Structure formats: C-alpha cells, structure tokens
Tab-separated table of C-alpha atoms in Angstrom:
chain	number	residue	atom	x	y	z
A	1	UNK	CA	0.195	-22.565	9.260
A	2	UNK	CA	-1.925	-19.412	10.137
A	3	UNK	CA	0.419	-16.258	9.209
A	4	UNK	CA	-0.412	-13.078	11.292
A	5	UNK	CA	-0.387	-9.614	10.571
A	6	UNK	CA	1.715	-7.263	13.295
A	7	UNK	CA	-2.110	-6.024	14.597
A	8	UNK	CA	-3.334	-9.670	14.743
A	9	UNK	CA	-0.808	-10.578	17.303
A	10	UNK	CA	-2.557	-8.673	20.241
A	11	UNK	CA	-5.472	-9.996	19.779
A	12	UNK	CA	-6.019	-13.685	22.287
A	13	UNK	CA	-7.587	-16.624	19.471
A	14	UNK	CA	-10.749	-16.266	21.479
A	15	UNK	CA	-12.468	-13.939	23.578
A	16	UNK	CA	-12.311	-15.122	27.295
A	17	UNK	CA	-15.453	-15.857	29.535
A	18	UNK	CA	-15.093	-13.112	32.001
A	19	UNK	CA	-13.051	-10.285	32.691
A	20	UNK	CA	-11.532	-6.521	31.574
A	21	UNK	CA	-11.149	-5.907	27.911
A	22	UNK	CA	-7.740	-5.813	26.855
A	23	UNK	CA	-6.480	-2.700	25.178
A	24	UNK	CA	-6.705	-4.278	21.652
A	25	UNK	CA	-10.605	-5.752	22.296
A	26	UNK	CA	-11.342	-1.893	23.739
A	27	UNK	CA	-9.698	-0.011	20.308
A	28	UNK	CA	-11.936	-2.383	18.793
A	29	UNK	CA	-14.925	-1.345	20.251
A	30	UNK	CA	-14.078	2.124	20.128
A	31	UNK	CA	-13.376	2.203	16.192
A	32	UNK	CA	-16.878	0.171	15.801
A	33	UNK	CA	-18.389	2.894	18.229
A	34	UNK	CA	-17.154	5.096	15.958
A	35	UNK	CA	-18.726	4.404	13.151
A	36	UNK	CA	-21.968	3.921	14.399
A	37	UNK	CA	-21.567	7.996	15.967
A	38	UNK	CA	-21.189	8.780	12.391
A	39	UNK	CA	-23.780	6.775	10.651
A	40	UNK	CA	-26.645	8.217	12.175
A	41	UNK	CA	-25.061	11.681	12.682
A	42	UNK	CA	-25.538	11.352	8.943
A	43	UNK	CA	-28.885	10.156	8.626
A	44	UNK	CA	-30.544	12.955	11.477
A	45	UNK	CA	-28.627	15.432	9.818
A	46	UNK	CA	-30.161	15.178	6.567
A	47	UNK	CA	-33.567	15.646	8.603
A	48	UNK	CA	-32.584	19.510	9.114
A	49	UNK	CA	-30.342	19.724	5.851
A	50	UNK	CA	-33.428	18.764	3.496
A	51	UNK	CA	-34.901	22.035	4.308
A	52	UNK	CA	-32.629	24.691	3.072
A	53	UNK	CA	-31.931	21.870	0.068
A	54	UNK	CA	-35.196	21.599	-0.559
A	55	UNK	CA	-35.581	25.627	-1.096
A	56	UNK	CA	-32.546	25.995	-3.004
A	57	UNK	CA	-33.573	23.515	-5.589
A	58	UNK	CA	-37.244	24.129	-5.141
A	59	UNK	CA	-38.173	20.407	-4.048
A	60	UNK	CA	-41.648	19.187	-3.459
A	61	UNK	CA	-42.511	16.969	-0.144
A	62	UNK	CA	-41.979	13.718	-2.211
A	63	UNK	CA	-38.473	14.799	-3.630
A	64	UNK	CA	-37.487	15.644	-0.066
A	65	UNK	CA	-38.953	12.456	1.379
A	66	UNK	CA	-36.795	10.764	-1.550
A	67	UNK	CA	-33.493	12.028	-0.463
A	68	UNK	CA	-34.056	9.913	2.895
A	69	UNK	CA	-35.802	7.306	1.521
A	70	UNK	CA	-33.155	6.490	-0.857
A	71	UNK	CA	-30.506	7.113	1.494
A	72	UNK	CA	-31.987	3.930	3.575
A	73	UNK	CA	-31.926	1.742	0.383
A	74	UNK	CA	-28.154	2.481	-0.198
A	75	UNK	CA	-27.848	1.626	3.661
A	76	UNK	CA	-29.810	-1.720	2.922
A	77	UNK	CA	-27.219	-2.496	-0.400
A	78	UNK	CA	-24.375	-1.989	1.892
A	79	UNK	CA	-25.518	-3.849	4.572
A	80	UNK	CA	-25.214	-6.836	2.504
A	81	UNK	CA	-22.548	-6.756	-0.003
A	82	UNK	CA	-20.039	-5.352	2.236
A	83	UNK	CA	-21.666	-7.671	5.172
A	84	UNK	CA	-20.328	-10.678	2.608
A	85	UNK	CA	-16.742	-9.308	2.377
A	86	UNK	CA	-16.732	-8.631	5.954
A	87	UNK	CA	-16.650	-12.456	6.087
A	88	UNK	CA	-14.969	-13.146	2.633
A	89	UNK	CA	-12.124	-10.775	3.536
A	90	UNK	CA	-11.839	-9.598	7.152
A	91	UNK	CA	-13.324	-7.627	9.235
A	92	UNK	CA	-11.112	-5.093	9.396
A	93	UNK	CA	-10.461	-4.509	6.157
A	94	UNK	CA	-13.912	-3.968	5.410
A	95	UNK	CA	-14.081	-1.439	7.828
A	96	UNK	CA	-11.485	0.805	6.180
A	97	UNK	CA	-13.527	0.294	3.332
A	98	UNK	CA	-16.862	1.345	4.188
A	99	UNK	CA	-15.373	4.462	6.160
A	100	UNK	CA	-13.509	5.687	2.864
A	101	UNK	CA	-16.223	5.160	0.912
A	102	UNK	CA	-18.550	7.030	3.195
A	103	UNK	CA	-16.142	9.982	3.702
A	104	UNK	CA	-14.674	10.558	0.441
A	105	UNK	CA	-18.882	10.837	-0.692
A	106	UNK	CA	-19.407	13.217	2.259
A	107	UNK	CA	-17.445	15.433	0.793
A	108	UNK	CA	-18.624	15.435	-2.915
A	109	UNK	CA	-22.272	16.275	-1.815
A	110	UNK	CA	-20.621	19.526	-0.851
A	111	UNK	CA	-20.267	20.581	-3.866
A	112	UNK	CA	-23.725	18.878	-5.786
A	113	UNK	CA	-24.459	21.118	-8.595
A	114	UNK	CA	-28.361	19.542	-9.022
A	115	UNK	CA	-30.467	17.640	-6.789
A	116	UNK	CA	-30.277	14.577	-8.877
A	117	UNK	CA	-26.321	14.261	-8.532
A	118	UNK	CA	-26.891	15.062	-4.536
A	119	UNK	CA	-29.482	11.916	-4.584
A	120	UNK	CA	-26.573	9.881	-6.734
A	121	UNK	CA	-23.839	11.179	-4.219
A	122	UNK	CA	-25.897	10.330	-1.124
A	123	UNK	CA	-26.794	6.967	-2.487
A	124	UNK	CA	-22.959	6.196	-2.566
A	125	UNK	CA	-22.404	7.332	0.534
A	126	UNK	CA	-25.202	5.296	2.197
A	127	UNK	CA	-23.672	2.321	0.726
A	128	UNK	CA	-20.364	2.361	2.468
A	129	UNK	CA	-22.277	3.768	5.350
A	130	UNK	CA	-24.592	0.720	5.496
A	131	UNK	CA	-21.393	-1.865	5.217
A	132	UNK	CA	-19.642	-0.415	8.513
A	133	UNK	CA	-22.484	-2.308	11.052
A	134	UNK	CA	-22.447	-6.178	10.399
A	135	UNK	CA	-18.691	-6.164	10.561
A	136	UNK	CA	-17.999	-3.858	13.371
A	137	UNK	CA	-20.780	-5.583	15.302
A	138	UNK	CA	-19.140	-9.182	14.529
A	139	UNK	CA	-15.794	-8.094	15.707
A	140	UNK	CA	-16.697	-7.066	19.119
A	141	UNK	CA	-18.889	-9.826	19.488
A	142	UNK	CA	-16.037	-11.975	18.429
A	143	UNK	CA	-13.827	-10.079	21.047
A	144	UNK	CA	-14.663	-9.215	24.314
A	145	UNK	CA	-15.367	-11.408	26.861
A	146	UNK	CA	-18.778	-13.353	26.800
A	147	UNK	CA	-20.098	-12.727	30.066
A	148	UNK	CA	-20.070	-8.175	29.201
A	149	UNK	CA	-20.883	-9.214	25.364
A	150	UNK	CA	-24.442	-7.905	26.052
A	151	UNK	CA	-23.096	-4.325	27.322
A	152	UNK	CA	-20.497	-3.761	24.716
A	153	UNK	CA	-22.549	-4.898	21.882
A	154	UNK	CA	-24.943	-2.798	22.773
A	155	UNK	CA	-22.888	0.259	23.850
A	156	UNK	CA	-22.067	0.615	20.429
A	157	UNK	CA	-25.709	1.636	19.729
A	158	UNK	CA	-24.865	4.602	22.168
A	159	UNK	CA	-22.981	6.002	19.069
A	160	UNK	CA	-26.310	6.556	17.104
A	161	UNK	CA	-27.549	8.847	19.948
A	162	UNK	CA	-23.865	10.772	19.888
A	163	UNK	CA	-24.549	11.034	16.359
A	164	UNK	CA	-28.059	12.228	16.473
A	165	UNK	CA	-27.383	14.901	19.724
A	166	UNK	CA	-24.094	16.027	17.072
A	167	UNK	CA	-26.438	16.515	14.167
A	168	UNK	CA	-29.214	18.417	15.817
A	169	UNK	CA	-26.035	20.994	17.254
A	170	UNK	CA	-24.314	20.782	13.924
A	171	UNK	CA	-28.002	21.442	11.917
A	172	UNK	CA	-29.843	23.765	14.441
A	173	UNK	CA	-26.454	26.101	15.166
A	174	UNK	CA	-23.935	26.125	12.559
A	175	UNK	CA	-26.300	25.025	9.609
A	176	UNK	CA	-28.125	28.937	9.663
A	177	UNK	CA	-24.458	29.943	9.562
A	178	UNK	CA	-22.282	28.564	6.890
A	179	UNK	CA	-25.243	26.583	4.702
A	180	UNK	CA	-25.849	23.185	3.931
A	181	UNK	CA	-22.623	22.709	1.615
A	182	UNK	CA	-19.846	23.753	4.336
A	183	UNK	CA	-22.072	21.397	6.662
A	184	UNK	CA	-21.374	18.519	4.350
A	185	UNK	CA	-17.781	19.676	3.450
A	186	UNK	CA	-17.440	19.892	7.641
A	187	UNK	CA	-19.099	16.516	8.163
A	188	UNK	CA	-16.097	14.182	6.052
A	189	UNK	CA	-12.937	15.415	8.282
A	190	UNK	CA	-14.400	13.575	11.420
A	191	UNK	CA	-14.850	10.665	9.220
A	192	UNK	CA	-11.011	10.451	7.645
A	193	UNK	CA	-9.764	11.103	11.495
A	194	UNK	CA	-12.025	7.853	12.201
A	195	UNK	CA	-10.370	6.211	8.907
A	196	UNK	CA	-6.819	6.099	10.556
A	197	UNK	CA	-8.246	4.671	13.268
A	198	UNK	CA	-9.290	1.774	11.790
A	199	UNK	CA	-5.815	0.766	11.312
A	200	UNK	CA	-4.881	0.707	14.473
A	201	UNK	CA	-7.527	-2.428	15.203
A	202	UNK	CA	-6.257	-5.922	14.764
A	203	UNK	CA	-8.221	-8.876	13.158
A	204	UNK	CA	-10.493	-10.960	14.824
A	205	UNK	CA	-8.625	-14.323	15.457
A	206	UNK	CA	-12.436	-15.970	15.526
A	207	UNK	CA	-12.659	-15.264	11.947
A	208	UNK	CA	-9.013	-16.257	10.898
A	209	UNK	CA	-9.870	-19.748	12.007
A	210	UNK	CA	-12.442	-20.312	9.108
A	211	UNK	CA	-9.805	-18.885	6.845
A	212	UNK	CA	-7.156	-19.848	3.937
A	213	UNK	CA	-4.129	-19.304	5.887
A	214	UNK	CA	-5.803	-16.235	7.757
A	215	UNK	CA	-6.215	-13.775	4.322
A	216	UNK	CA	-9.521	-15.331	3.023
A	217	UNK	CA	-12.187	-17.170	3.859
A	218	UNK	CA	-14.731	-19.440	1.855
A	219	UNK	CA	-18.010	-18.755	1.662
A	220	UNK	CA	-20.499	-21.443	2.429
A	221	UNK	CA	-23.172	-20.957	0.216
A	222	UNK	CA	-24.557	-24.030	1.243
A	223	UNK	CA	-25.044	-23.207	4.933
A	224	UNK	CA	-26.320	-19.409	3.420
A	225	UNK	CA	-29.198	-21.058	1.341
A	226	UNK	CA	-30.103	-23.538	4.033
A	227	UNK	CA	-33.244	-23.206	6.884
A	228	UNK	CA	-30.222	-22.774	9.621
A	229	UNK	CA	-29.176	-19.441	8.586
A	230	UNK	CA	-32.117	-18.204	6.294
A	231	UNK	CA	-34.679	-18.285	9.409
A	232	UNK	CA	-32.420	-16.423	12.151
A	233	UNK	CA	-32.187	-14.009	8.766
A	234	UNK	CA	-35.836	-13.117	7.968
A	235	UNK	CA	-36.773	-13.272	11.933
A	236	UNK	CA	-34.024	-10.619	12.347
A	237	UNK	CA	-35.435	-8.529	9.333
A	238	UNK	CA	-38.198	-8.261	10.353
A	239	UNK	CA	-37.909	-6.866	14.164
A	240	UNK	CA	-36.102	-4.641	12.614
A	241	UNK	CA	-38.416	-3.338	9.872
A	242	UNK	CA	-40.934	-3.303	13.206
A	243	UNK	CA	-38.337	-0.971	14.908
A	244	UNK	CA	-37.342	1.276	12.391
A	245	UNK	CA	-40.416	1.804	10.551
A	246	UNK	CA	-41.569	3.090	13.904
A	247	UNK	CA	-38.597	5.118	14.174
A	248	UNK	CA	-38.305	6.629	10.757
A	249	UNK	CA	-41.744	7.188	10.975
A	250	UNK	CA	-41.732	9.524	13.680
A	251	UNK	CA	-38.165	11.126	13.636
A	252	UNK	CA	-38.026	12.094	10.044
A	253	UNK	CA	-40.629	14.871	10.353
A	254	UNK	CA	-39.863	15.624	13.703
A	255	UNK	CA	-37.660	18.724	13.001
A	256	UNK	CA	-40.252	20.052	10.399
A	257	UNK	CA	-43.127	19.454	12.706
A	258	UNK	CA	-41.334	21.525	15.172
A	259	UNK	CA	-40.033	23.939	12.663
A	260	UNK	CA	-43.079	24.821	9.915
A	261	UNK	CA	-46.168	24.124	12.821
A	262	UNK	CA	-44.935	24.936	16.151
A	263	UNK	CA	-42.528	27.579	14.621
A	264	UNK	CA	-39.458	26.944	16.571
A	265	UNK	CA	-36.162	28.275	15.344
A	266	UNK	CA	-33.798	26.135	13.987
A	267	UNK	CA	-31.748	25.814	17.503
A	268	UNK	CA	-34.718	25.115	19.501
A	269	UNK	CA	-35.941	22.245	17.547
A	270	UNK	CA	-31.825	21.189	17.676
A	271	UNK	CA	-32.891	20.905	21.742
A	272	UNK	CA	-35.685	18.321	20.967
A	273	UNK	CA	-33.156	16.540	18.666
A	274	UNK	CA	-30.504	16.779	21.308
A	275	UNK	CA	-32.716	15.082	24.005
A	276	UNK	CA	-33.327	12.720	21.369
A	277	UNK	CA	-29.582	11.581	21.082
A	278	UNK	CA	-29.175	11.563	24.960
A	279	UNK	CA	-32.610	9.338	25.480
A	280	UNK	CA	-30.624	6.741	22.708
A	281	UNK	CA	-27.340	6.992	24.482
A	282	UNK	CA	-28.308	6.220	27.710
A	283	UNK	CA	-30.842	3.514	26.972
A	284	UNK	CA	-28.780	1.686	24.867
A	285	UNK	CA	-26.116	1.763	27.622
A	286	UNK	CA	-28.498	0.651	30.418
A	287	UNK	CA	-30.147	-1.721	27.737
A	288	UNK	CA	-27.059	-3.721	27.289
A	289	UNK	CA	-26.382	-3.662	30.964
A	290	UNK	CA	-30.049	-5.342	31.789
A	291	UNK	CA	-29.239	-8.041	28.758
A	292	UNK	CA	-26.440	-9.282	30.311
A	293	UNK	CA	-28.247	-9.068	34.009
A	294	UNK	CA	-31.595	-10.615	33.160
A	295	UNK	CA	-31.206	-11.898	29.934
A	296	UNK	CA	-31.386	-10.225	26.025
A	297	UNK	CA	-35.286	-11.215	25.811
A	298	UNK	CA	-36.629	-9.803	28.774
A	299	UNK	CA	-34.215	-6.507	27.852
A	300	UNK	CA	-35.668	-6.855	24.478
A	301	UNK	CA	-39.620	-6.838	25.939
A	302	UNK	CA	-39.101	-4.344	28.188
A	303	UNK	CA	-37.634	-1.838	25.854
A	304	UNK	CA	-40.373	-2.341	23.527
A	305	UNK	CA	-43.213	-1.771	25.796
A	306	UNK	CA	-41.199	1.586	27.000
A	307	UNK	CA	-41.077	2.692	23.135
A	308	UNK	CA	-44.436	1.550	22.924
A	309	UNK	CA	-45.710	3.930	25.653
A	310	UNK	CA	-43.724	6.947	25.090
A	311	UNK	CA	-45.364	6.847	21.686
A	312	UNK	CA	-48.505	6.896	22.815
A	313	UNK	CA	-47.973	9.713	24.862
A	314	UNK	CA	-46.145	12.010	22.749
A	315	UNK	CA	-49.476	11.428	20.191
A	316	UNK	CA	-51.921	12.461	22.914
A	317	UNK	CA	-49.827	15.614	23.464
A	318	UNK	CA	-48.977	16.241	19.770
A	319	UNK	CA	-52.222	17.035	19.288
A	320	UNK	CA	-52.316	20.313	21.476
A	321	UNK	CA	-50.603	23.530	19.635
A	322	UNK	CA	-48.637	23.727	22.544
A	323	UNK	CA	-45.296	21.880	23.200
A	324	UNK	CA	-45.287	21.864	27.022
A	325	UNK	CA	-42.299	20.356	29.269
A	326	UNK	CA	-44.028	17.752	29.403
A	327	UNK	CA	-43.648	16.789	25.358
A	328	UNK	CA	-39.999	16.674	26.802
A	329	UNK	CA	-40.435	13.910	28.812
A	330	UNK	CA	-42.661	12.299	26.460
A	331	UNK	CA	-39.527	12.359	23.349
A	332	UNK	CA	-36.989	11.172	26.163
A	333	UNK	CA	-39.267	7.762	26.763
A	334	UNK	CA	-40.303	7.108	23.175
A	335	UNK	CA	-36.630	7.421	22.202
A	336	UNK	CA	-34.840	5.813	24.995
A	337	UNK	CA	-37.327	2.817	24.458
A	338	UNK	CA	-36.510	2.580	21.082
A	339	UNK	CA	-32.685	2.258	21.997
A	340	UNK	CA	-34.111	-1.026	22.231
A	341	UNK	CA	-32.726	-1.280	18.899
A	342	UNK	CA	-28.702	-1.770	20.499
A	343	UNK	CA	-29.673	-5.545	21.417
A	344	UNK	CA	-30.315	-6.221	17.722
A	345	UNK	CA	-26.367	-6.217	17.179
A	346	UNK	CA	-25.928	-8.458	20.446
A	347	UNK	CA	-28.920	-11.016	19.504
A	348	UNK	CA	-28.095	-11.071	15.927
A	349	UNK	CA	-24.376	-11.857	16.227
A	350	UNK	CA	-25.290	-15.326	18.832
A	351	UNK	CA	-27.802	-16.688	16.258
A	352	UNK	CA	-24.991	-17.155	13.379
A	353	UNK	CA	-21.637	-18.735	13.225
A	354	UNK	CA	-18.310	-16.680	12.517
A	355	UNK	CA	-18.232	-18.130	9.239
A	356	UNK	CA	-21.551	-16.435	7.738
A	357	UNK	CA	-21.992	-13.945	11.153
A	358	UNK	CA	-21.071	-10.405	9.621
A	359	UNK	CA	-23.234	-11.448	6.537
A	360	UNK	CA	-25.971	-12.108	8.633
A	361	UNK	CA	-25.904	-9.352	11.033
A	362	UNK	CA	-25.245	-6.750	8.404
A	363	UNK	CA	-27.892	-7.889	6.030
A	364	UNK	CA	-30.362	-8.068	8.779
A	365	UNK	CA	-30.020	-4.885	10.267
A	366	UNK	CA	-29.487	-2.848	6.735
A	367	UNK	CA	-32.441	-4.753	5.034
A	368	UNK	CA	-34.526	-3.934	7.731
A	369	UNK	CA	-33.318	-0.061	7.705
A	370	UNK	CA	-33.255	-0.402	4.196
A	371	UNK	CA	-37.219	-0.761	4.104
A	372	UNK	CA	-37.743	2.093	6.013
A	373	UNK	CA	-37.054	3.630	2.842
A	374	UNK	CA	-41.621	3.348	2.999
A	375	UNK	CA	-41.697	5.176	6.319
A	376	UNK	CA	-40.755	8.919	4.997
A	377	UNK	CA	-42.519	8.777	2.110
A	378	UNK	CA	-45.572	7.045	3.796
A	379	UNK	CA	-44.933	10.283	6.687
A	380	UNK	CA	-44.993	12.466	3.648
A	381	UNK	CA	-48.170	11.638	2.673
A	382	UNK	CA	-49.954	11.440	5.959
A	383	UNK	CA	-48.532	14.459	7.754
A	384	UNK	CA	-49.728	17.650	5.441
A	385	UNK	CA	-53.418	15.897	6.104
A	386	UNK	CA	-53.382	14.693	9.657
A	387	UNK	CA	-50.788	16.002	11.704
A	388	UNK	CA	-47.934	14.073	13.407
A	389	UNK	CA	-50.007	12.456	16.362
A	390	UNK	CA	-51.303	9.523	13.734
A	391	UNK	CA	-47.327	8.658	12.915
A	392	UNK	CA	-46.763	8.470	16.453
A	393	UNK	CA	-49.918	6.263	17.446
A	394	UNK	CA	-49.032	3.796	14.114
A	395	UNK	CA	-45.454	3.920	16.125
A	396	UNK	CA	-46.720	2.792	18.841
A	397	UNK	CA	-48.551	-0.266	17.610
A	398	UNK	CA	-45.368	-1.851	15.735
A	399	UNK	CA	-43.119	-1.147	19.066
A	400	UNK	CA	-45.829	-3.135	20.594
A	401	UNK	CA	-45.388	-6.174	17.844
A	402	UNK	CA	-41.449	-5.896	18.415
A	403	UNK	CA	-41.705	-6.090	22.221
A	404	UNK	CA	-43.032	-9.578	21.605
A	405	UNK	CA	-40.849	-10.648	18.764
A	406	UNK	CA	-38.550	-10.971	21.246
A	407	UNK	CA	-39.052	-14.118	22.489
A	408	UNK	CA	-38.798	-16.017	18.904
A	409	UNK	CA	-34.770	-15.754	19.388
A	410	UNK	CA	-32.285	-18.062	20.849
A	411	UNK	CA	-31.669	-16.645	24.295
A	412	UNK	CA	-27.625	-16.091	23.818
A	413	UNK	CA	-26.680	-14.747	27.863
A	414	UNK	CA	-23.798	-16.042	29.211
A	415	UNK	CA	-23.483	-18.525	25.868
A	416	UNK	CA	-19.172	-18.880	24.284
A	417	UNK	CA	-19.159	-18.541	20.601
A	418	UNK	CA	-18.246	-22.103	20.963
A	419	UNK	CA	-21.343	-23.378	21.445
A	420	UNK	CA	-23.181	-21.157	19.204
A	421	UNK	CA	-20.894	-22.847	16.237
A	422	UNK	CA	-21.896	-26.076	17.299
A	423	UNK	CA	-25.678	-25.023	16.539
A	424	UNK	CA	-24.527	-25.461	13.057
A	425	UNK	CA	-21.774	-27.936	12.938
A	426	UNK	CA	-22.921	-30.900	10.080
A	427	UNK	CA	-24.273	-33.165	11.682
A	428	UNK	CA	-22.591	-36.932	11.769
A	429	UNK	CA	-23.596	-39.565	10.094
A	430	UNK	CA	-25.607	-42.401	11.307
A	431	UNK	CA	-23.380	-45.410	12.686
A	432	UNK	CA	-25.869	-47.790	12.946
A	433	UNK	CA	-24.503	-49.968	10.040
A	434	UNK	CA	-20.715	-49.946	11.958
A	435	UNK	CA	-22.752	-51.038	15.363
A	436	UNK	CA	-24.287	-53.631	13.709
A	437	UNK	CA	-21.582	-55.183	11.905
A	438	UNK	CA	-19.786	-54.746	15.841
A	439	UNK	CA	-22.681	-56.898	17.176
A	440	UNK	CA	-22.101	-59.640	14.886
C-alpha cells in the first residue's frame, strides 16, 4: 500500500482536465517559479559582476569568458544527475537539494580569495543550479490541469526575465556601491527564503505511482537506452543548443558593449538589461497562453521567427555609434521572441513518461545550456574584431533553424498524461498462436 507523507495528501493522484489550480498545484508552481527567478538572476548577474572581477584579479577576455562558460557546463552536469534523482527520489526532494546547494555556494563566492577558487565555487553552484529545472518543470506538468498545462509550464519561464530585470537593478545600482562580494553575499538570503519554501510543496502523486511504496522509484534503464526516449532526448538538445547559443551569444556581451563602446554608466546599461527581463516575462506569459490556444508548434514557430527578426534588427542598428530609442524596441522583440524558450519545459515534459520525465526534461534543457558554454568564448573572440552586429546576425540565423524545429515534436495540446504513458507502454505480445489454437 502507497504510504503518504502529510504534504502528499493535498495533492489529487492526477491532475484534472480542466479547471482552477488548487492551492497545493499553485505553491507548486510558485516554488518552481521560484527557482527559475533565481537561476538566471544568477547567470545575467555575472554578465555585470565579471567586470569589476575581472579588474580586481587582472583577467584577460578569455578568463572572463571562462567564468560564464564554465558556469553553463556546471548547469549542463546538474541538469542531468540531479534530473535522474528527481525521478529516482522525488521531485521534491530534489528541489530542496538543488536550492541548498546553490545557496550555500552563493555565499562562499563572497568571500573567493583567487579567481581560480571563484571558478571552483561557481562551478558548484551551477550544478545545483542546473538540477532545479527538469524537476520543477515535471511537477507542474504533473499537476495542474491539462487543458492550462501550456500557460503554467510556460509561466515559469517568466521567472528568468524576473531574474534578469533583478540582476541588471542589483548589478547596474547597488553593484558600484557595496562591490561584487556583498553582491554575492546579498544574492544567497533570497535563495534560503526560497529553500523553506520548498517544504511547503507536496509530492507529485504522478510520480508516486511508478514508485516502491511511494519513497523510490526504479529506474528503467532499459526504456533510457532505447530509440523511445533517446530521440525525444537529442531532438530536445538540440532546439535548445539552437536557442541558447543565440541567446548567450548576444546577451553575454551585451552589458560590455553598452558599457566599454557606447560608454553608458553602469545604471543605464541596467535599463537595457531591465527591458530585457520584461520582454522575457511577458512573452513567455503570452507564449504559454497562445500554446494552449493554437497549439505548442505554431507558438513554437511564431516565437522563433519574432526572435529571428528582432535580431536582425538590433544588428542593422548596432552598427551605428548611436543607441537611438529605437535600439529599445529592437532588444524588447529579439528578447521577447526568444521567450520562446518557456515552451521547451511544456513540449519536453509531453514527449516522456513520469517514469524517466524529469531525467529527460532536465538533461535536455541543461545539455543544451550546457553547450552554450562555446557561445561566450566564441563572442570573446569575435567581438574585440568585429563589433556586436555579427553576434546578433549569427543569432538570427539559428532562431530561424529553431522556428522550424518545431514541428519535429509530438503536438501535446489538450493531451492527459495518460495517454502520453501509453506512447511507451511495452507493447503486447502477438496472440496469433492462442487464435489459432481457438480456430481449431
């Protein structure tokens, strides 16, 4: 008999078709949310922290572009060990996890006495920070009702633009104050106020099914190693290698370009970086809406062709030594287009079962953020020589590529996890021997 914890109780055994969410599905969502605000407060912070780092240790371009770059390979690690324990051990669990992990490494940066013990520290943290998605993403998938899946899966992407908008006022106001260390020391408490949080959130009951007695589950290597699960896998990788190599490639310069060439002060860049994180929020809101309206593939294509546009804008107007208004409008399009990126969650989680779906989601979206570890150091390279424009026209070419990929998934709209799970039931074995035997 399945024994429950007290927070499993509130949760139904299965998300309904339609309606509300429930307290308990909502205080899941908003604990996922949460952690997604946080992981990319921490990733666009580092994009104005590397500076004054950078001087005090006396960095070159590649050692700064290393700090990022192997930030999004301890992402990519994360993604998929703690994307296997999300389904090995809970959901929930992992969660607490990956947000202690990330929190209690926060800190420590704040007091890195070398650059090479920062890159160790931020390593670490990237790790648990990588592990939070593919579970979070699972549970609310596994949650709220199927018919607003779209919307609240991707609602949770609206957390990366809180996070970004929070890290350009964090970086371009208090960072000129206090330094880079309190900034880090700063960052963790928001992150151990999200910790207790995340014991407030019950289990998904979807994932105690496939369990021992609703404590641990087995893993199915055999389904993990077979063409069912390792196709969805690589498919998913690699929209979102197209995706974030785009984005990485244009947003991790972005506050230097604006900074060192246009020679804005710190807290007017912070305003580009700030329209930046409301572009993200809003069109991963509207993006989940239009999933669940006309479908996740046409939501996918159109968001792509938006991303794909604004980048080719902001490269014609990159090239003038003046940043007009009109540059503006050209970062809100590029970016709210590439908010695009909140329906990876929602596809991801309907092409895999419950048994196998946090490894699967995780790994594909931290694998594929986890080889943008190329774009900064490829940005490095090309950006002392050229000038941004080229990183935003090579932007624009991959968004193009993505807003095609779309098509290559299973269309999940309107779809209970029921049926996705009978995509990869075993299937039964032939009968014809029994029918004939009946016949005689």
């Amino acid at each position: 008999m399945t024994q429950t914890s007290k927070f499993d109780k509130v949760v139904d055994s299965r998300p309904p078709t339609s309606g509300r969410l429930s307290r308990p599905q909502f205080l899941a969502w908003l604990t996922a949310f949460v952690g997604w605000v946080f992981d990319y407060y921490e990733i666009a912070l580092m994009t104005f922290l590397i500076v004054p780092i950078a001087v005090e240790f006396s960095l070159d371009v590649g050692q700064t572009a290393l700090l990022l770059s192997m930030q999004l390979l301890g992402i990519a690690v994360g993604g998929v060990l703690f994307g296997y324990l999300g389904d090995r051990i809970g959901r929930r669990r992992v969660l607490i996890i990956t947000i202690a992990l990330f929190g209690a490494f926060t800190l420590a940066r704040a007091f890195a006495p070398s650059y090479e013990i920062l890159l160790i520290f931020g390593v670490v943290a990237a790790i648990g920070l990588g592990g939070e998605f593919g579970v979070g993403q699972s549970l609310v998938s596994e949650v709220v009702p199927t018919d607003k899946r779209g919307r609240w899966g991707a609602a949770l992407y609206s957390g990366a633009g809180i996070g970004l908008a929070g890290a350009a006022l964090v970086g371009g106001l208090l960072l000129p104050v206090i330094g880079w260390r309190w900034v880090f020391a700063i960052s963790c408490f928001p992150v151990l106020l999200a910790l207790v949080a995340r014991f407030t959130v019950p289990e998904s009951e979807e994932w105690e099914k496939v369990t021992d007695g609703g404590v641990r589950a087995k893993t199915d290597w055999a389904l993990i190693w077979s063409a069912k699960f390792l196709k969805p896998l690589f498919l998913s990788i690699f929209a979102c290698s197209l995706s974030f190599f785009g984005f990485y490639g244009i947003a991790s310069f972005l506050p230097t370009y604006l900074i060192t060439v246009q020679g804005f002060s710190f807290s007017k860049a912070a305003w580009y970086s700030v329209i930046v994180g409301i572009a993200i929020t809003l069109g991963s809101i509207v993006s989940g809406w239009a999933a669940d309206r006309v479908g996740r593939r046409v939501a996918w294509t159109i968001w792509g062709c938006f991303a794909t546009i604004g980048c080719l804008v902001l490269g014609v107007l990159f090239q003038s030594a003046v940043i007009s208004l009109w540059s503006l409008a050209a970062v809100f399009l590029t970016y709210f287009g590439t908010s695009g990126a909140a329906l990876f969650g929602v596809v991801f989680a309907e092409q895999f079962p419950t048994r196998v779906r946090s490894l699967g989601v995780g790994a594909a979206l931290q694998i594929g953020r986890g080889l943008s570890f190329f774009p900064p150091l490829i940005a490095a390279a090309v950006y002392p020589v050229y000038g941004y424009s080229p990183l935003a026209f090579g932007a624009a070419i991959l968004f193009a590529l993505l807003a095609i990929m779309g098509w290559v998934f299973k269309e999940g709209k309107g779809r209970p996890l029921e049926e996705i799970e009978a995509d990869f039931a075993p299937a039964s074995k032939p009968q014809t021997a029994n029918l004939a035997r009946g016949v005689e």
